[in-house]
Amino acid sequence: MTRQFENPQPSLFDKDEPRVELAPAEKIGLATLVKALLLEIATALANGETGDDQDHG
């Protein structure tokens, strides 16, 4: 017997309408945040900072 469970978290590829509509200001803020994070990741990779992130004191 196979059970199918409803997945409460939608897939990135679902074609359903978004559950939450973001205001234009929120979209701009998220875009700025993603851009900053990607820049930080690229900088760390360029500087060879790809080791263990944990602080070992």
JSON list of N, CA and C in Angstrom, two decimals:
[
{"chain": "A", "resi": 1, "resn": "MET", "atom": "N", "xyz": [0.84, -1.18, 0.00]},
{"chain": "A", "resi": 1, "resn": "MET", "atom": "CA", "xyz": [0.00, 0.00, 0.00]},
{"chain": "A", "resi": 1, "resn": "MET", "atom": "C", "xyz": [0.89, 1.24, 0.00]},
{"chain": "A", "resi": 2, "resn": "THR", "atom": "N", "xyz": [0.69, 2.12, -0.94]},
{"chain": "A", "resi": 2, "resn": "THR", "atom": "CA", "xyz": [1.50, 3.32, -1.06]},
{"chain": "A", "resi": 2, "resn": "THR", "atom": "C", "xyz": [0.70, 4.52, -0.60]},
{"chain": "A", "resi": 3, "resn": "ARG", "atom": "N", "xyz": [1.31, 5.29, 0.28]},
{"chain": "A", "resi": 3, "resn": "ARG", "atom": "CA", "xyz": [0.66, 6.51, 0.77]},
{"chain": "A", "resi": 3, "resn": "ARG", "atom": "C", "xyz": [1.27, 7.70, 0.05]},
{"chain": "A", "resi": 4, "resn": "GLN", "atom": "N", "xyz": [0.44, 8.66, -0.24]},
{"chain": "A", "resi": 4, "resn": "GLN", "atom": "CA", "xyz": [0.92, 9.91, -0.81]},
{"chain": "A", "resi": 4, "resn": "GLN", "atom": "C", "xyz": [0.62, 11.02, 0.20]},
{"chain": "A", "resi": 5, "resn": "PHE", "atom": "N", "xyz": [1.67, 11.70, 0.62]},
{"chain": "A", "resi": 5, "resn": "PHE", "atom": "CA", "xyz": [1.52, 12.77, 1.58]},
{"chain": "A", "resi": 5, "resn": "PHE", "atom": "C", "xyz": [1.53, 14.10, 0.86]},
{"chain": "A", "resi": 6, "resn": "GLU", "atom": "N", "xyz": [0.72, 15.01, 1.36]},
{"chain": "A", "resi": 6, "resn": "GLU", "atom": "CA", "xyz": [0.72, 16.35, 0.79]},
{"chain": "A", "resi": 6, "resn": "GLU", "atom": "C", "xyz": [1.97, 17.06, 1.27]},
{"chain": "A", "resi": 7, "resn": "ASN", "atom": "N", "xyz": [2.71, 17.63, 0.34]},
{"chain": "A", "resi": 7, "resn": "ASN", "atom": "CA", "xyz": [3.92, 18.36, 0.68]},
{"chain": "A", "resi": 7, "resn": "ASN", "atom": "C", "xyz": [3.54, 19.82, 0.97]},
{"chain": "A", "resi": 8, "resn": "PRO", "atom": "N", "xyz": [3.69, 20.28, 2.22]},
{"chain": "A", "resi": 8, "resn": "PRO", "atom": "CA", "xyz": [3.29, 21.65, 2.56]},
{"chain": "A", "resi": 8, "resn": "PRO", "atom": "C", "xyz": [4.21, 22.70, 1.96]},
{"chain": "A", "resi": 9, "resn": "GLN", "atom": "N", "xyz": [5.40, 22.29, 1.51]},
{"chain": "A", "resi": 9, "resn": "GLN", "atom": "CA", "xyz": [6.35, 23.24, 0.95]},
{"chain": "A", "resi": 9, "resn": "GLN", "atom": "C", "xyz": [6.35, 23.08, -0.57]},
{"chain": "A", "resi": 10, "resn": "PRO", "atom": "N", "xyz": [6.01, 24.14, -1.30]},
{"chain": "A", "resi": 10, "resn": "PRO", "atom": "CA", "xyz": [5.93, 24.02, -2.75]},
{"chain": "A", "resi": 10, "resn": "PRO", "atom": "C", "xyz": [7.31, 23.87, -3.38]},
{"chain": "A", "resi": 11, "resn": "SER", "atom": "N", "xyz": [7.34, 23.28, -4.54]},
{"chain": "A", "resi": 11, "resn": "SER", "atom": "CA", "xyz": [8.56, 23.13, -5.30]},
{"chain": "A", "resi": 11, "resn": "SER", "atom": "C", "xyz": [8.89, 24.45, -5.99]},
{"chain": "A", "resi": 12, "resn": "LEU", "atom": "N", "xyz": [10.16, 24.64, -6.32]},
{"chain": "A", "resi": 12, "resn": "LEU", "atom": "CA", "xyz": [10.54, 25.83, -7.08]},
{"chain": "A", "resi": 12, "resn": "LEU", "atom": "C", "xyz": [9.92, 25.82, -8.47]},
{"chain": "A", "resi": 13, "resn": "PHE", "atom": "N", "xyz": [9.53, 24.65, -8.93]},
{"chain": "A", "resi": 13, "resn": "PHE", "atom": "CA", "xyz": [9.06, 24.51, -10.30]},
{"chain": "A", "resi": 13, "resn": "PHE", "atom": "C", "xyz": [7.55, 24.36, -10.40]},
{"chain": "A", "resi": 14, "resn": "ASP", "atom": "N", "xyz": [6.83, 24.56, -9.28]},
{"chain": "A", "resi": 14, "resn": "ASP", "atom": "CA", "xyz": [5.38, 24.51, -9.32]},
{"chain": "A", "resi": 14, "resn": "ASP", "atom": "C", "xyz": [4.85, 25.63, -10.20]},
{"chain": "A", "resi": 15, "resn": "LYS", "atom": "N", "xyz": [3.82, 25.35, -10.94]},
{"chain": "A", "resi": 15, "resn": "LYS", "atom": "CA", "xyz": [3.23, 26.35, -11.82]},
{"chain": "A", "resi": 15, "resn": "LYS", "atom": "C", "xyz": [2.06, 27.07, -11.16]},
{"chain": "A", "resi": 16, "resn": "ASP", "atom": "N", "xyz": [1.81, 26.78, -9.89]},
{"chain": "A", "resi": 16, "resn": "ASP", "atom": "CA", "xyz": [0.73, 27.44, -9.17]},
{"chain": "A", "resi": 16, "resn": "ASP", "atom": "C", "xyz": [1.08, 28.91, -8.93]},
{"chain": "A", "resi": 17, "resn": "GLU", "atom": "N", "xyz": [0.07, 29.67, -8.64]},
{"chain": "A", "resi": 17, "resn": "GLU", "atom": "CA", "xyz": [0.28, 31.08, -8.31]},
{"chain": "A", "resi": 17, "resn": "GLU", "atom": "C", "xyz": [1.06, 31.18, -7.00]},
{"chain": "A", "resi": 18, "resn": "PRO", "atom": "N", "xyz": [1.90, 32.20, -6.84]},
{"chain": "A", "resi": 18, "resn": "PRO", "atom": "CA", "xyz": [2.62, 32.37, -5.57]},
{"chain": "A", "resi": 18, "resn": "PRO", "atom": "C", "xyz": [1.63, 32.60, -4.43]},
{"chain": "A", "resi": 19, "resn": "ARG", "atom": "N", "xyz": [1.97, 32.08, -3.27]},
{"chain": "A", "resi": 19, "resn": "ARG", "atom": "CA", "xyz": [1.08, 32.21, -2.12]},
{"chain": "A", "resi": 19, "resn": "ARG", "atom": "C", "xyz": [1.15, 33.60, -1.50]},
{"chain": "A", "resi": 20, "resn": "VAL", "atom": "N", "xyz": [2.29, 34.27, -1.70]},
{"chain": "A", "resi": 20, "resn": "VAL", "atom": "CA", "xyz": [2.47, 35.61, -1.13]},
{"chain": "A", "resi": 20, "resn": "VAL", "atom": "C", "xyz": [2.96, 36.52, -2.24]},
{"chain": "A", "resi": 21, "resn": "GLU", "atom": "N", "xyz": [2.33, 37.64, -2.37]},
{"chain": "A", "resi": 21, "resn": "GLU", "atom": "CA", "xyz": [2.76, 38.63, -3.36]},
{"chain": "A", "resi": 21, "resn": "GLU", "atom": "C", "xyz": [3.60, 39.68, -2.65]},
{"chain": "A", "resi": 22, "resn": "LEU", "atom": "N", "xyz": [4.82, 39.89, -3.13]},
{"chain": "A", "resi": 22, "resn": "LEU", "atom": "CA", "xyz": [5.71, 40.86, -2.52]},
{"chain": "A", "resi": 22, "resn": "LEU", "atom": "C", "xyz": [5.46, 42.25, -3.10]},
{"chain": "A", "resi": 23, "resn": "ALA", "atom": "N", "xyz": [5.57, 43.23, -2.24]},
{"chain": "A", "resi": 23, "resn": "ALA", "atom": "CA", "xyz": [5.48, 44.62, -2.69]},
{"chain": "A", "resi": 23, "resn": "ALA", "atom": "C", "xyz": [6.76, 44.96, -3.46]},
{"chain": "A", "resi": 24, "resn": "PRO", "atom": "N", "xyz": [6.70, 45.91, -4.37]},
{"chain": "A", "resi": 24, "resn": "PRO", "atom": "CA", "xyz": [7.90, 46.28, -5.13]},
{"chain": "A", "resi": 24, "resn": "PRO", "atom": "C", "xyz": [9.10, 46.62, -4.24]},
{"chain": "A", "resi": 25, "resn": "ALA", "atom": "N", "xyz": [8.87, 47.30, -3.13]},
{"chain": "A", "resi": 25, "resn": "ALA", "atom": "CA", "xyz": [9.97, 47.64, -2.22]},
{"chain": "A", "resi": 25, "resn": "ALA", "atom": "C", "xyz": [10.59, 46.39, -1.62]},
{"chain": "A", "resi": 26, "resn": "GLU", "atom": "N", "xyz": [9.77, 45.38, -1.33]},
{"chain": "A", "resi": 26, "resn": "GLU", "atom": "CA", "xyz": [10.29, 44.13, -0.78]},
{"chain": "A", "resi": 26, "resn": "GLU", "atom": "C", "xyz": [11.12, 43.38, -1.83]},
{"chain": "A", "resi": 27, "resn": "LYS", "atom": "N", "xyz": [10.67, 43.41, -3.08]},
{"chain": "A", "resi": 27, "resn": "LYS", "atom": "CA", "xyz": [11.42, 42.77, -4.16]},
{"chain": "A", "resi": 27, "resn": "LYS", "atom": "C", "xyz": [12.78, 43.43, -4.33]},
{"chain": "A", "resi": 28, "resn": "ILE", "atom": "N", "xyz": [12.82, 44.75, -4.25]},
{"chain": "A", "resi": 28, "resn": "ILE", "atom": "CA", "xyz": [14.08, 45.48, -4.37]},
{"chain": "A", "resi": 28, "resn": "ILE", "atom": "C", "xyz": [15.00, 45.13, -3.22]},
{"chain": "A", "resi": 29, "resn": "GLY", "atom": "N", "xyz": [14.45, 45.07, -2.00]},
{"chain": "A", "resi": 29, "resn": "GLY", "atom": "CA", "xyz": [15.25, 44.71, -0.83]},
{"chain": "A", "resi": 29, "resn": "GLY", "atom": "C", "xyz": [15.82, 43.31, -0.94]},
{"chain": "A", "resi": 30, "resn": "LEU", "atom": "N", "xyz": [15.01, 42.37, -1.39]},
{"chain": "A", "resi": 30, "resn": "LEU", "atom": "CA", "xyz": [15.50, 41.00, -1.55]},
{"chain": "A", "resi": 30, "resn": "LEU", "atom": "C", "xyz": [16.55, 40.91, -2.65]},
{"chain": "A", "resi": 31, "resn": "ALA", "atom": "N", "xyz": [16.35, 41.62, -3.74]},
{"chain": "A", "resi": 31, "resn": "ALA", "atom": "CA", "xyz": [17.34, 41.62, -4.82]},
{"chain": "A", "resi": 31, "resn": "ALA", "atom": "C", "xyz": [18.66, 42.19, -4.35]},
{"chain": "A", "resi": 32, "resn": "THR", "atom": "N", "xyz": [18.61, 43.25, -3.54]},
{"chain": "A", "resi": 32, "resn": "THR", "atom": "CA", "xyz": [19.83, 43.86, -2.99]},
{"chain": "A", "resi": 32, "resn": "THR", "atom": "C", "xyz": [20.54, 42.88, -2.06]},
{"chain": "A", "resi": 33, "resn": "LEU", "atom": "N", "xyz": [19.78, 42.18, -1.23]},
{"chain": "A", "resi": 33, "resn": "LEU", "atom": "CA", "xyz": [20.36, 41.21, -0.32]},
{"chain": "A", "resi": 33, "resn": "LEU", "atom": "C", "xyz": [21.02, 40.06, -1.07]},
{"chain": "A", "resi": 34, "resn": "VAL", "atom": "N", "xyz": [20.34, 39.53, -2.08]},
{"chain": "A", "resi": 34, "resn": "VAL", "atom": "CA", "xyz": [20.89, 38.42, -2.87]},
{"chain": "A", "resi": 34, "resn": "VAL", "atom": "C", "xyz": [22.16, 38.87, -3.58]},
{"chain": "A", "resi": 35, "resn": "LYS", "atom": "N", "xyz": [22.14, 40.07, -4.13]},
{"chain": "A", "resi": 35, "resn": "LYS", "atom": "CA", "xyz": [23.32, 40.60, -4.81]},
{"chain": "A", "resi": 35, "resn": "LYS", "atom": "C", "xyz": [24.51, 40.71, -3.85]},
{"chain": "A", "resi": 36, "resn": "ALA", "atom": "N", "xyz": [24.26, 41.22, -2.64]},
{"chain": "A", "resi": 36, "resn": "ALA", "atom": "CA", "xyz": [25.33, 41.36, -1.64]},
{"chain": "A", "resi": 36, "resn": "ALA", "atom": "C", "xyz": [25.87, 39.99, -1.22]},
{"chain": "A", "resi": 37, "resn": "LEU", "atom": "N", "xyz": [24.98, 39.03, -1.04]},
{"chain": "A", "resi": 37, "resn": "LEU", "atom": "CA", "xyz": [25.42, 37.69, -0.64]},
{"chain": "A", "resi": 37, "resn": "LEU", "atom": "C", "xyz": [26.25, 37.03, -1.74]},
{"chain": "A", "resi": 38, "resn": "LEU", "atom": "N", "xyz": [25.81, 37.16, -2.98]},
{"chain": "A", "resi": 38, "resn": "LEU", "atom": "CA", "xyz": [26.56, 36.58, -4.09]},
{"chain": "A", "resi": 38, "resn": "LEU", "atom": "C", "xyz": [27.92, 37.24, -4.24]},
{"chain": "A", "resi": 39, "resn": "LEU", "atom": "N", "xyz": [27.98, 38.55, -4.04]},
{"chain": "A", "resi": 39, "resn": "LEU", "atom": "CA", "xyz": [29.26, 39.26, -4.09]},
{"chain": "A", "resi": 39, "resn": "LEU", "atom": "C", "xyz": [30.19, 38.79, -2.99]},
{"chain": "A", "resi": 40, "resn": "GLU", "atom": "N", "xyz": [29.65, 38.59, -1.80]},
{"chain": "A", "resi": 40, "resn": "GLU", "atom": "CA", "xyz": [30.47, 38.10, -0.69]},
{"chain": "A", "resi": 40, "resn": "GLU", "atom": "C", "xyz": [30.99, 36.69, -0.96]},
{"chain": "A", "resi": 41, "resn": "ILE", "atom": "N", "xyz": [30.14, 35.84, -1.52]},
{"chain": "A", "resi": 41, "resn": "ILE", "atom": "CA", "xyz": [30.56, 34.48, -1.85]},
{"chain": "A", "resi": 41, "resn": "ILE", "atom": "C", "xyz": [31.65, 34.51, -2.92]},
{"chain": "A", "resi": 42, "resn": "ALA", "atom": "N", "xyz": [31.46, 35.32, -3.96]},
{"chain": "A", "resi": 42, "resn": "ALA", "atom": "CA", "xyz": [32.45, 35.41, -5.03]},
{"chain": "A", "resi": 42, "resn": "ALA", "atom": "C", "xyz": [33.78, 35.93, -4.51]},
{"chain": "A", "resi": 43, "resn": "THR", "atom": "N", "xyz": [33.73, 36.91, -3.62]},
{"chain": "A", "resi": 43, "resn": "THR", "atom": "CA", "xyz": [34.95, 37.46, -3.03]},
{"chain": "A", "resi": 43, "resn": "THR", "atom": "C", "xyz": [35.68, 36.40, -2.20]},
{"chain": "A", "resi": 44, "resn": "ALA", "atom": "N", "xyz": [34.93, 35.66, -1.40]},
{"chain": "A", "resi": 44, "resn": "ALA", "atom": "CA", "xyz": [35.53, 34.61, -0.57]},
{"chain": "A", "resi": 44, "resn": "ALA", "atom": "C", "xyz": [36.17, 33.53, -1.44]},
{"chain": "A", "resi": 45, "resn": "LEU", "atom": "N", "xyz": [35.49, 33.15, -2.51]},
{"chain": "A", "resi": 45, "resn": "LEU", "atom": "CA", "xyz": [36.05, 32.14, -3.41]},
{"chain": "A", "resi": 45, "resn": "LEU", "atom": "C", "xyz": [37.29, 32.65, -4.11]},
{"chain": "A", "resi": 46, "resn": "ALA", "atom": "N", "xyz": [37.29, 33.90, -4.52]},
{"chain": "A", "resi": 46, "resn": "ALA", "atom": "CA", "xyz": [38.45, 34.49, -5.20]},
{"chain": "A", "resi": 46, "resn": "ALA", "atom": "C", "xyz": [39.65, 34.59, -4.27]},
{"chain": "A", "resi": 47, "resn": "ASN", "atom": "N", "xyz": [39.39, 34.78, -2.97]},
{"chain": "A", "resi": 47, "resn": "ASN", "atom": "CA", "xyz": [40.47, 34.91, -1.99]},
{"chain": "A", "resi": 47, "resn": "ASN", "atom": "C", "xyz": [40.90, 33.57, -1.42]},
{"chain": "A", "resi": 48, "resn": "GLY", "atom": "N", "xyz": [40.28, 32.49, -1.87]},
{"chain": "A", "resi": 48, "resn": "GLY", "atom": "CA", "xyz": [40.65, 31.17, -1.39]},
{"chain": "A", "resi": 48, "resn": "GLY", "atom": "C", "xyz": [40.12, 30.85, -0.01]},
{"chain": "A", "resi": 49, "resn": "GLU", "atom": "N", "xyz": [39.09, 31.54, 0.42]},
{"chain": "A", "resi": 49, "resn": "GLU", "atom": "CA", "xyz": [38.52, 31.32, 1.75]},
{"chain": "A", "resi": 49, "resn": "GLU", "atom": "C", "xyz": [37.43, 30.25, 1.68]},
{"chain": "A", "resi": 50, "resn": "THR", "atom": "N", "xyz": [37.82, 29.04, 1.32]},
{"chain": "A", "resi": 50, "resn": "THR", "atom": "CA", "xyz": [36.83, 27.98, 1.16]},
{"chain": "A", "resi": 50, "resn": "THR", "atom": "C", "xyz": [36.99, 26.88, 2.19]},
{"chain": "A", "resi": 51, "resn": "GLY", "atom": "N", "xyz": [37.71, 27.16, 3.26]},
{"chain": "A", "resi": 51, "resn": "GLY", "atom": "CA", "xyz": [37.93, 26.14, 4.29]},
{"chain": "A", "resi": 51, "resn": "GLY", "atom": "C", "xyz": [36.75, 25.99, 5.22]},
{"chain": "A", "resi": 52, "resn": "ASP", "atom": "N", "xyz": [37.02, 25.42, 6.39]},
{"chain": "A", "resi": 52, "resn": "ASP", "atom": "CA", "xyz": [36.00, 25.18, 7.40]},
{"chain": "A", "resi": 52, "resn": "ASP", "atom": "C", "xyz": [35.57, 26.52, 7.99]},
{"chain": "A", "resi": 53, "resn": "ASP", "atom": "N", "xyz": [34.27, 26.79, 7.96]},
{"chain": "A", "resi": 53, "resn": "ASP", "atom": "CA", "xyz": [33.74, 28.06, 8.46]},
{"chain": "A", "resi": 53, "resn": "ASP", "atom": "C", "xyz": [33.62, 28.12, 9.97]},
{"chain": "A", "resi": 54, "resn": "GLN", "atom": "N", "xyz": [33.70, 27.02, 10.65]},
{"chain": "A", "resi": 54, "resn": "GLN", "atom": "CA", "xyz": [33.50, 27.03, 12.10]},
{"chain": "A", "resi": 54, "resn": "GLN", "atom": "C", "xyz": [34.67, 27.69, 12.82]},
{"chain": "A", "resi": 55, "resn": "ASP", "atom": "N", "xyz": [34.31, 28.49, 13.81]},
{"chain": "A", "resi": 55, "resn": "ASP", "atom": "CA", "xyz": [35.31, 29.16, 14.61]},
{"chain": "A", "resi": 55, "resn": "ASP", "atom": "C", "xyz": [35.83, 28.21, 15.67]},
{"chain": "A", "resi": 56, "resn": "HIS", "atom": "N", "xyz": [37.10, 27.88, 15.58]},
{"chain": "A", "resi": 56, "resn": "HIS", "atom": "CA", "xyz": [37.68, 26.93, 16.54]},
{"chain": "A", "resi": 56, "resn": "HIS", "atom": "C", "xyz": [38.45, 27.64, 17.65]},
{"chain": "A", "resi": 57, "resn": "GLY", "atom": "N", "xyz": [38.19, 28.93, 17.78]},
{"chain": "A", "resi": 57, "resn": "GLY", "atom": "CA", "xyz": [38.67, 29.71, 18.88]},
{"chain": "A", "resi": 57, "resn": "GLY", "atom": "C", "xyz": [40.12, 29.93, 18.93]}
]
